[in-house]
Coordinates of C-alpha atoms in Angstrom, one line a residue:
M282 CA -52.8 -7.4 114.9
S283 CA -56.5 -7.5 114.0
H284 CA -56.5 -3.7 113.7
L285 CA -53.6 -3.9 111.2
F286 CA -55.4 -6.7 109.2
H287 CA -58.5 -4.5 109.1
H288 CA -56.6 -1.6 107.6
T289 CA -54.8 -3.8 105.1
R290 CA -58.1 -5.3 103.9
L291 CA -59.6 -1.8 103.5
I292 CA -56.6 -0.7 101.4
A293 CA -56.8 -3.8 99.2
T294 CA -60.5 -3.4 98.7
A295 CA -60.0 0.3 97.7
I296 CA -57.3 -0.7 95.2
I297 CA -59.5 -3.4 93.6
A298 CA -62.4 -1.0 93.4
F299 CA -60.1 1.6 91.7
L300 CA -58.8 -0.9 89.2
S301 CA -62.2 -2.3 88.4
F302 CA -63.7 1.2 87.9
P303 CA -64.4 1.8 84.2
V304 CA -62.2 4.2 82.3
C305 CA -64.1 7.4 81.6
A306 CA -64.2 8.8 78.2
Q307 CA -62.7 12.3 77.6
L308 CA -65.3 14.8 76.2
T309 CA -64.0 17.7 74.1
V310 CA -65.9 20.6 72.6
Y311 CA -64.5 23.3 70.2
P312 CA -66.2 25.7 67.7
D313 CA -64.9 26.6 64.3
R314 CA -64.6 30.2 65.4
F315 CA -65.0 32.3 68.5
S316 CA -66.2 35.6 67.0
I317 CA -69.2 35.9 64.6
T318 CA -71.9 38.4 63.6
E319 CA -75.5 38.1 64.5
G320 CA -77.3 36.0 61.9
E321 CA -74.2 33.9 61.1
T322 CA -73.7 30.3 62.1
I323 CA -71.0 28.4 63.8
L324 CA -70.0 24.7 63.5
L325 CA -69.5 23.1 66.9
T326 CA -67.5 19.9 67.1
V327 CA -68.0 17.5 70.1
E328 CA -65.7 14.5 70.5
V329 CA -65.4 11.6 72.8
D330 CA -62.4 9.3 72.6
Q331 CA -64.2 6.0 72.3
R332 CA -66.9 4.3 70.2
T333 CA -70.3 4.9 71.7
A334 CA -74.0 4.5 70.8
S335 CA -75.1 7.2 73.2
R336 CA -74.6 10.9 72.8
P337 CA -74.1 13.9 75.1
D338 CA -77.0 16.0 76.2
F339 CA -77.2 18.9 73.7
S340 CA -80.3 20.6 75.2
P341 CA -78.2 23.3 77.1
L342 CA -77.1 24.7 73.8
T343 CA -80.6 25.9 72.9
Q344 CA -80.5 28.5 75.7
D345 CA -78.4 30.9 73.6
F346 CA -78.4 29.2 70.2
H347 CA -80.8 27.9 67.6
F348 CA -80.0 24.1 67.1
L349 CA -80.0 23.8 63.2
G350 CA -78.9 20.1 63.0
S351 CA -76.2 17.6 63.8
K352 CA -74.3 14.8 62.2
Q353 CA -72.5 11.9 64.0
M354 CA -69.5 9.9 62.7
T355 CA -67.0 7.4 64.1
V356 CA -63.3 7.7 63.2
S357 CA -61.0 4.7 63.7
S358 CA -57.2 4.6 63.5
Y359 CA -54.4 2.2 64.4
A360 CA -51.3 3.5 66.1
N361 CA -48.7 2.0 68.5
G362 CA -50.3 -1.5 68.1
E363 CA -53.7 -0.4 69.4
N364 CA -57.0 0.5 67.8
Q365 CA -58.1 4.0 68.6
N366 CA -61.8 5.1 68.1
T367 CA -63.3 8.5 68.3
T368 CA -67.0 9.4 68.1
R369 CA -67.6 12.9 66.7
W370 CA -70.7 15.1 66.4
K371 CA -70.9 18.2 64.1
I372 CA -73.5 20.6 65.3
L373 CA -74.7 23.7 63.4
L374 CA -75.7 26.6 65.6
R375 CA -77.0 30.2 65.1
P376 CA -76.9 32.7 68.0
R377 CA -80.3 34.0 69.3
R378 CA -78.9 37.5 70.1
A379 CA -75.8 39.6 70.0
G380 CA -73.4 39.8 72.9
D381 CA -71.1 37.3 74.7
L382 CA -72.8 34.0 74.6
H383 CA -71.6 30.8 76.4
I384 CA -71.5 27.3 75.1
P385 CA -72.2 25.6 78.4
A386 CA -70.4 22.4 79.6
L387 CA -71.9 19.4 78.0
Q388 CA -72.5 16.2 80.1
M389 CA -71.9 12.6 79.0
N390 CA -71.9 9.9 81.7
N391 CA -69.6 11.3 84.4
E392 CA -67.6 13.5 82.2
A393 CA -68.2 17.2 81.3
S394 CA -66.6 19.4 78.7
Q395 CA -65.1 22.9 79.2
P396 CA -67.5 25.8 78.6
Q397 CA -66.6 28.1 75.6
L398 CA -67.3 31.8 75.1
I399 CA -68.6 33.1 71.7
S400 CA -68.6 36.8 70.9
V401 CA -71.5 37.8 68.7
A402 CA -71.5 41.3 67.1
G403 CA -74.8 43.1 66.5
T404 CA -76.0 44.3 63.0
S405 CA -77.0 47.8 64.0
G406 CA -75.5 50.4 61.7
A407 CA -74.2 47.9 59.2
A408 CA -75.1 48.3 55.5
A409 CA -77.3 45.5 54.1
L410 CA -75.7 43.9 51.1
V411 CA -78.7 41.8 50.2
S412 CA -81.5 43.5 48.2
H413 CA -85.1 43.3 49.3
D414 CA -85.9 41.6 46.0
D415 CA -83.4 38.8 46.6
Y416 CA -84.7 35.5 48.0
L417 CA -83.6 32.0 48.8
E418 CA -85.5 28.8 48.0
S419 CA -85.0 25.1 48.5
S420 CA -86.8 22.2 46.9
V421 CA -86.8 18.4 46.6
D422 CA -87.9 16.1 43.8
S423 CA -90.3 14.2 46.0
N424 CA -91.8 14.4 49.5
E425 CA -91.9 10.6 49.7
V426 CA -88.9 8.4 49.3
Y427 CA -87.8 4.8 50.2
Q428 CA -85.1 4.0 52.7
N429 CA -81.6 4.0 51.0
S430 CA -83.1 5.5 47.8
Q431 CA -82.0 8.8 46.2
L432 CA -83.6 12.1 47.1
L433 CA -82.6 15.2 45.1
Y434 CA -82.3 18.4 47.1
S435 CA -81.5 21.8 45.7
T436 CA -81.0 25.3 47.1
R437 CA -81.3 28.4 44.8
L438 CA -80.4 32.0 45.6
F439 CA -82.0 34.6 43.3
H440 CA -80.0 37.9 43.5
L441 CA -79.9 41.1 41.4
N442 CA -76.3 42.1 42.3
D443 CA -73.0 40.2 42.3
L444 CA -72.3 38.4 45.6
P445 CA -69.6 39.7 47.9
P446 CA -66.5 37.5 48.6
M447 CA -67.7 36.9 52.2
S448 CA -71.1 35.5 51.2
T449 CA -71.9 31.9 52.4
L450 CA -74.6 29.5 51.4
S451 CA -75.2 26.8 54.0
E452 CA -74.8 23.1 53.3
P453 CA -77.3 20.5 54.6
V454 CA -76.2 18.8 57.8
I455 CA -78.7 16.0 58.6
P456 CA -78.1 12.9 60.9
N457 CA -78.5 9.4 59.4
I458 CA -78.3 10.8 55.9
Q459 CA -75.6 10.2 53.3
I460 CA -75.2 13.5 51.4
I461 CA -73.3 13.9 48.1
P462 CA -72.9 17.2 46.3
L463 CA -73.9 17.0 42.7
G464 CA -70.9 18.8 41.2
E465 CA -69.9 22.4 41.6
T466 CA -72.2 25.3 42.3
Q467 CA -74.1 26.4 39.2
H468 CA -74.5 30.0 38.1
Y469 CA -77.0 31.1 35.5
S470 CA -79.6 33.9 34.7
R471 CA -83.4 33.8 34.7
Q472 CA -86.0 36.4 33.8
M473 CA -88.5 36.8 36.6
K474 CA -90.9 39.6 37.5
G475 CA -89.6 41.7 34.7
Q476 CA -86.1 41.6 36.0
T477 CA -83.0 39.5 35.2
Y478 CA -82.0 37.5 38.2
Q479 CA -78.7 35.8 38.7
V480 CA -79.2 32.3 40.2
T481 CA -76.7 30.5 42.3
E482 CA -77.8 26.8 42.7
Q483 CA -76.3 23.9 44.5
S484 CA -77.8 20.4 44.3
Y485 CA -77.3 17.3 46.5
A486 CA -78.2 13.6 46.4
L487 CA -79.5 12.5 49.8
F488 CA -79.7 8.8 50.8
P489 CA -81.8 8.3 54.0
E490 CA -80.5 5.4 56.0
K491 CA -83.5 5.1 58.4
A492 CA -87.3 4.9 57.8
G493 CA -89.6 7.5 59.4
Q494 CA -90.1 11.2 59.1
L495 CA -87.1 13.2 57.9
T496 CA -86.7 16.9 58.4
I497 CA -84.4 18.8 56.1
P498 CA -83.4 21.9 58.1
S499 CA -83.7 25.5 56.8
A500 CA -81.1 26.7 54.3
H501 CA -79.3 29.9 55.1
F502 CA -77.5 32.6 53.1
S503 CA -75.4 35.4 54.5
A504 CA -73.7 38.1 52.4
G505 CA -71.2 38.7 55.1
P506 CA -70.9 40.2 58.6
G507 CA -73.5 42.6 59.6
T508 CA -76.0 41.6 56.8
T509 CA -79.5 40.3 56.9
E510 CA -79.6 36.5 56.6
L511 CA -82.0 34.8 54.1
N512 CA -83.6 31.6 55.3
T513 CA -85.9 28.9 53.8
D514 CA -88.5 26.8 55.6
P515 CA -87.7 23.3 56.7
I516 CA -88.9 20.4 54.4
L517 CA -90.6 17.3 55.8
I518 CA -90.0 14.0 54.0
D519 CA -91.7 10.7 54.6
V520 CA -89.1 7.9 54.4
F521 CA -90.8 4.5 53.8
P522 CA -89.1 1.3 55.0
Q523 CA -87.8 -1.3 52.5
V524 CA -90.4 -3.6 51.0
A525 CA -90.2 -7.3 51.7
Q526 CA -89.2 -9.2 48.6
Q527 CA -89.1 -12.9 47.7
K528 CA -85.4 -13.0 47.4
R529 CA -83.8 -11.7 50.6
G530 CA -80.5 -9.9 50.8
Y531 CA -81.3 -7.4 48.0
W532 CA -82.8 -4.0 48.4
L533 CA -82.3 -1.9 45.3
P534 CA -84.7 1.1 45.2
T535 CA -84.0 2.8 41.9
S536 CA -85.7 4.2 38.8
K537 CA -83.7 2.0 36.3
L538 CA -81.5 -1.1 36.6
I539 CA -79.9 -2.9 33.7
L540 CA -78.0 -6.3 33.8
E541 CA -75.8 -7.0 30.8
D542 CA -73.5 -9.7 29.5
L543 CA -70.6 -7.9 27.8
T544 CA -68.9 -11.0 26.6
S545 CA -68.1 -10.9 22.9
G546 CA -66.9 -13.5 20.6
A547 CA -67.1 -16.3 23.1
K548 CA -68.1 -19.8 21.8
N549 CA -70.5 -22.1 23.7
T550 CA -68.4 -25.1 22.6
L551 CA -65.3 -25.8 24.7
T552 CA -62.8 -28.6 25.1
L553 CA -62.4 -30.1 28.6
G554 CA -59.7 -28.2 30.3
D555 CA -60.3 -24.9 28.5
T556 CA -61.2 -21.7 30.3
Q557 CA -63.8 -19.1 29.2
I558 CA -63.7 -15.5 30.3
R559 CA -67.0 -13.6 30.6
T560 CA -67.8 -10.1 31.7
Y561 CA -71.1 -9.0 33.4
K562 CA -72.2 -5.5 34.3
I563 CA -75.0 -4.2 36.4
S564 CA -76.0 -0.5 36.1
A565 CA -78.4 1.6 38.1
E566 CA -79.6 5.2 38.4
G567 CA -80.1 6.7 41.9
L568 CA -78.0 4.1 43.7
L569 CA -74.4 4.3 45.1
A570 CA -71.9 1.9 43.7
K571 CA -71.4 0.2 47.0
Q572 CA -75.1 -0.7 47.1
L573 CA -74.8 -2.9 43.9
P574 CA -74.7 -6.6 44.7
A575 CA -72.4 -9.3 43.4
I576 CA -73.6 -10.6 40.0
T577 CA -72.1 -14.0 39.4
P578 CA -72.9 -17.1 41.6
L579 CA -69.5 -18.8 42.3
R580 CA -70.9 -22.2 43.0
N581 CA -71.5 -24.8 40.2
E582 CA -71.1 -28.5 40.4
L583 CA -69.8 -28.9 36.9
A584 CA -67.5 -25.9 36.6
Q585 CA -65.0 -23.9 38.6
I586 CA -66.0 -20.2 38.6
S587 CA -63.8 -17.5 40.0
V588 CA -63.9 -13.7 39.9
D589 CA -60.8 -12.2 38.2
D590 CA -61.7 -8.6 38.6
V591 CA -64.5 -6.3 40.1
S592 CA -64.7 -2.6 39.2
L593 CA -67.1 -0.1 40.7
E594 CA -67.9 3.2 38.9
Q595 CA -69.9 6.1 40.2
K596 CA -70.8 9.1 38.2
I597 CA -72.5 12.4 39.0
T598 CA -75.2 13.4 36.5
P599 CA -77.8 16.1 36.4
S600 CA -80.4 13.5 37.5
G601 CA -78.3 12.4 40.4
I602 CA -76.0 9.4 41.0
S603 CA -75.4 6.8 38.3
S604 CA -73.3 3.8 39.2
S605 CA -72.2 0.4 37.8
R606 CA -70.5 -2.8 38.9
T607 CA -68.5 -4.9 36.4
E608 CA -67.3 -8.4 37.1
T609 CA -64.9 -10.4 35.0
V610 CA -65.3 -14.1 35.8
R611 CA -63.3 -17.2 34.7
I612 CA -65.3 -20.4 34.0
K613 CA -63.5 -23.7 33.7
P614 CA -65.7 -26.8 33.2
T615 CA -64.7 -29.9 35.1
E616 CA -67.0 -32.4 33.4
R617 CA -67.6 -33.1 29.7
G618 CA -71.1 -32.9 28.1
E619 CA -73.5 -30.0 28.7
V620 CA -72.5 -27.7 31.5
T621 CA -75.4 -25.4 32.5
L622 CA -74.8 -22.1 34.2
P623 CA -78.1 -21.1 35.9
E624 CA -80.0 -17.9 35.1
I625 CA -78.7 -14.8 36.9
S626 CA -81.6 -13.0 38.5
I627 CA -81.4 -9.8 40.6
P628 CA -84.7 -8.3 42.0
W629 CA -85.0 -4.6 42.5
W630 CA -87.7 -2.1 43.4
N631 CA -89.0 0.3 40.7
V632 CA -89.6 3.6 42.6
N633 CA -91.3 5.2 39.6
Q634 CA -93.9 2.4 39.3
D635 CA -93.8 1.5 43.0
S636 CA -93.6 -2.2 42.2
S637 CA -91.1 -5.1 42.3
A638 CA -89.0 -5.8 39.2
T639 CA -86.4 -8.3 38.2
A640 CA -83.3 -7.9 36.0
S641 CA -82.1 -11.3 34.6
L642 CA -79.8 -13.0 32.1
P643 CA -80.8 -16.3 30.6
Q644 CA -79.0 -19.5 31.6
L645 CA -75.9 -20.4 29.7
V646 CA -75.3 -23.9 28.3
L647 CA -71.7 -24.8 27.4
N648 CA -71.0 -27.9 25.3
V649 CA -67.8 -29.4 26.7
Q650 CA -66.1 -31.8 24.4
P651 CA -63.5 -34.4 25.6
V652 CA -59.9 -33.9 24.7
S653 CA -59.5 -35.0 21.1
A654 CA -57.3 -38.0 20.3
T655 CA -55.8 -36.1 17.4
T656 CA -54.1 -33.6 19.5
K657 CA -51.0 -35.8 20.0
P658 CA -50.5 -36.5 16.3
A659 CA -50.8 -32.8 15.7
V660 CA -47.8 -32.3 17.9
V661 CA -45.9 -35.2 16.5
A662 CA -46.7 -34.5 12.8
P663 CA -43.8 -32.0 12.2
I664 CA -41.3 -34.6 13.5
Q665 CA -42.6 -37.2 11.1
A666 CA -42.5 -34.7 8.2
T667 CA -38.9 -34.0 9.0
E668 CA -38.0 -37.6 9.1
A669 CA -39.7 -38.1 5.7
A670 CA -37.7 -35.2 4.3
V671 CA -34.4 -36.8 5.4
T672 CA -35.2 -40.4 4.4
P673 CA -35.6 -41.0 0.7
V674 CA -39.0 -42.4 -0.3
S675 CA -38.8 -45.9 -1.8
A676 CA -41.4 -48.6 -2.4
T677 CA -39.3 -51.3 -0.9
G678 CA -40.5 -54.3 1.2
A679 CA -39.1 -52.7 4.3
D680 CA -41.2 -49.6 3.8
K681 CA -44.3 -51.7 3.3
E682 CA -43.6 -53.6 6.5
Q683 CA -43.1 -50.4 8.4
T684 CA -46.4 -49.1 7.0
A685 CA -48.2 -52.2 8.3
Q686 CA -46.6 -51.9 11.7
L687 CA -47.8 -48.2 11.8
L688 CA -51.4 -49.3 11.0
I689 CA -51.2 -51.9 13.7
W690 CA -50.1 -49.3 16.3
L691 CA -52.9 -46.9 15.1
L692 CA -55.5 -49.6 15.5
A693 CA -54.2 -50.4 19.0
A694 CA -54.3 -46.7 20.0
I695 CA -57.9 -46.4 18.7
A696 CA -58.9 -49.5 20.7
M697 CA -57.2 -48.1 23.9
I698 CA -59.0 -44.8 23.5
S699 CA -62.3 -46.5 23.1
S700 CA -61.7 -48.5 26.2
L701 CA -60.8 -45.4 28.2
G702 CA -64.0 -43.7 26.9
W703 CA -66.1 -46.7 28.0
L704 CA -64.4 -46.7 31.4
Y705 CA -65.0 -43.0 31.8
S706 CA -68.7 -43.4 30.9
Y707 CA -69.0 -46.3 33.4
A708 CA -67.4 -44.2 36.2
S709 CA -69.7 -41.2 35.4
Q710 CA -72.7 -43.5 35.7
R711 CA -71.5 -44.9 39.0
R712 CA -70.8 -41.4 40.3
K713 CA -74.4 -40.3 39.3
Q714 CA -75.8 -43.3 41.1
F715 CA -73.8 -42.4 44.2
D716 CA -75.0 -38.8 44.1
I717 CA -78.7 -39.7 43.9
G718 CA -78.6 -42.2 46.7
E719 CA -78.2 -45.8 45.5
P720 CA -78.7 -48.5 48.2
D721 CA -74.9 -48.7 48.8
Q722 CA -74.9 -45.0 49.9
P723 CA -75.4 -44.3 53.7
T724 CA -78.5 -42.6 54.7
I725 CA -77.8 -38.9 55.5
S726 CA -80.2 -36.4 57.1
P727 CA -80.7 -33.2 55.2
L728 CA -79.8 -31.2 58.4
Q729 CA -76.5 -33.1 59.0
P730 CA -73.2 -32.5 57.2
L731 CA -71.7 -35.1 55.0
Q732 CA -69.5 -37.5 57.0
P733 CA -67.7 -40.7 55.8
Q734 CA -68.7 -44.1 57.3
S735 CA -65.9 -46.5 56.7
N736 CA -68.0 -49.7 57.2
S737 CA -70.7 -48.9 54.6
I738 CA -68.9 -46.9 51.8
R739 CA -66.7 -48.5 49.1
P740 CA -63.1 -47.3 48.9
S741 CA -63.8 -45.2 45.7
N742 CA -66.7 -43.5 47.3
R743 CA -64.7 -42.9 50.5
D744 CA -62.0 -41.1 48.5
K745 CA -64.7 -38.9 47.0
L746 CA -66.1 -38.1 50.4
N747 CA -62.6 -37.3 51.7
K748 CA -62.1 -34.9 48.8
I749 CA -65.4 -33.2 49.5
M750 CA -64.4 -32.8 53.2
Q751 CA -61.1 -31.3 52.2
E752 CA -62.9 -28.8 50.0
E753 CA -65.3 -28.0 52.8
Q754 CA -62.4 -27.4 55.3
Q755 CA -60.7 -25.0 52.8
A756 CA -64.0 -23.2 52.1
F757 CA -64.6 -22.8 55.8
R758 CA -61.1 -21.4 56.4
L759 CA -61.5 -18.8 53.7
A760 CA -64.9 -17.8 55.0
I761 CA -63.6 -17.3 58.6
E762 CA -60.6 -15.3 57.3
A763 CA -63.0 -13.0 55.4
C764 CA -65.0 -12.5 58.6
Y765 CA -61.9 -11.7 60.7
N766 CA -60.7 -9.4 58.0
D767 CA -64.0 -7.5 58.2
Q768 CA -64.8 -8.0 54.5
P769 CA -68.7 -8.4 54.4
L770 CA -69.2 -9.0 50.7
E771 CA -66.4 -11.6 50.4
A772 CA -67.6 -13.2 53.7
R773 CA -71.2 -13.6 52.3
L774 CA -69.9 -15.4 49.1
L775 CA -67.5 -17.6 50.9
I776 CA -70.0 -18.5 53.7
L777 CA -72.5 -19.6 51.0
D778 CA -69.8 -21.7 49.3
W779 CA -69.0 -23.4 52.6
A780 CA -72.6 -24.0 53.5
R781 CA -73.3 -25.7 50.2
L782 CA -70.4 -28.1 50.9
F783 CA -71.3 -28.7 54.6
W784 CA -75.0 -29.3 53.9
P785 CA -74.9 -30.7 50.3
H786 CA -78.6 -31.7 50.5
N787 CA -79.9 -28.2 51.2
R788 CA -80.3 -25.2 48.9
F789 CA -78.8 -21.9 49.8
E790 CA -79.8 -18.8 47.8
D791 CA -78.7 -16.2 50.3
S792 CA -77.0 -16.0 53.7
L793 CA -80.2 -15.9 55.7
D794 CA -81.1 -19.4 54.5
L795 CA -78.3 -20.5 56.9
S796 CA -80.1 -19.0 59.9
D797 CA -83.4 -20.6 58.8
L798 CA -81.6 -24.0 58.7
K799 CA -80.1 -23.7 62.1
K800 CA -83.1 -21.8 63.7
S801 CA -80.6 -19.5 65.5
K802 CA -81.8 -16.0 66.3
T803 CA -78.2 -14.9 67.2
L804 CA -76.9 -16.2 63.8
E805 CA -79.8 -14.5 62.0
L806 CA -79.0 -11.1 63.7
L807 CA -75.3 -11.4 62.8
L808 CA -76.1 -12.2 59.2
I809 CA -78.6 -9.3 59.0
D810 CA -75.9 -7.1 60.3
M811 CA -73.5 -8.3 57.6
E812 CA -76.2 -7.8 54.9
S813 CA -76.9 -4.2 56.1
Y814 CA -73.2 -3.3 55.6
I815 CA -73.3 -4.9 52.1
S816 CA -76.4 -3.0 51.1
G817 CA -75.1 0.3 52.5
S818 CA -77.9 0.7 55.1
E819 CA -75.1 0.7 57.7
S820 CA -72.1 2.9 57.4
G821 CA -68.6 2.6 58.9
Q822 CA -66.5 -0.5 59.3
W823 CA -68.1 -3.9 59.7
S824 CA -66.8 -6.2 62.5
G825 CA -67.1 -9.8 61.5
D826 CA -65.4 -11.5 64.5
L827 CA -68.7 -12.4 66.2
L828 CA -70.1 -14.0 63.1
A829 CA -66.8 -15.9 62.7
K830 CA -67.1 -17.3 66.3
A831 CA -70.8 -18.2 65.6
L832 CA -69.9 -20.2 62.5
E833 CA -67.0 -21.9 64.4
H834 CA -69.5 -22.9 67.1
I835 CA -71.9 -24.3 64.5
R836 CA -69.2 -26.4 62.8
S837 CA -67.6 -27.7 66.0

């Protein structure tokens, strides 16, 4: 019996160990072609069917091939109710010699890919299609650049004869770099060394995502199988990290940034209940459209501000990328009197002067008038005119009596409106006293959220606190939804709206002020991660579920 129990326990242990063993990722390798000529390049694709921060060991490839560069990307898809992630590497290789060369099995964790055979033909006996006077060059506009700023890179082929159809000019493949071709390949002529050269030029805008030393690999040109390949030397670039600025959350390294108010014909005098539409635009040279920040603060104690439309535009120009962000906002004052919209200020880094700069729009003061008492008579006036047209005019005693009654009613209406105005002014003064902390207001710590205390707050003030709490709950729900929907820009704006309601005695200029308040390193890292996706320093899809859980923990 014990012998049977011993075997059963061994089998159960083996089953548990098998079920708990992690699922290995499948590693796949395939080249873009299996037969090339010596001097040509091949593009090798390596895939693993999961999201991973590590990468396979590529060193075995250097035995038979020159490793010219690699680029990593993550591809996500949703099918059959499940998220599917694939991590992919694109590797550019050039054979070291002719013959049958092997792409060896690559290793990653406990998985290995299948080896591949590449047939490389020699160049002996082949006619050279490239003249000895032809040459290839590459250049950049600067050997020093800031992180996430634009670097212009160009390759130019100078040739005396027309290029054959099989000719190829390599494209740059660099890890941790966003590369954007600046239009189509340009063709023109240039007089050099007493000869007329035809020039084939292709330019790119490069945006380094990490600081440190960047190596732009050699450019290659091949006129076809069996021809001599032209190469350039690699280019070394120093990528400086972003500079600390007074206002965090912004890193805009550019040569020019303009902030504009495109609103035309708008009056600064409104009637309470009216809505004003304004349009703001931020434009920059050498920045991607996704790097441009939100313009309009959506929080104001005296007005409701909402964004009706946001449009991003990105153009390719001879000097690189030019982008803009246009916001159309709706402003509805909620109080009469002077409503002040604060100055809009966006700091940026001038790469030409290597110094900090600020683009700003002055504060906007709206004069909000109360609803005029003459609005109702304006509606009623046509009816009175109609009645007058039907009833004959006569200076009888009845008409005089009717006129006297009308005057009495008008005087009564004026007295009632004056009373309502006095009551409104009195309520406003009481509200201001409550806001600045009169003796009848409970003492609240700046680090604590606003909570009602039934024993010390009058019913009118308790209603106001309940309204604020309802607004805070709604703002928190919208912020959490934006996090779970993986929308970093919307999440930042909504989190700030919620924080200003939850901690009404604290000032929040950017999302990191929240981590300073709570002294939470975890929250700070999650907010920095969100800001990095907003600024464009991180690519791919942002996952906001961890930030949502952290905020739920803070509020609970």
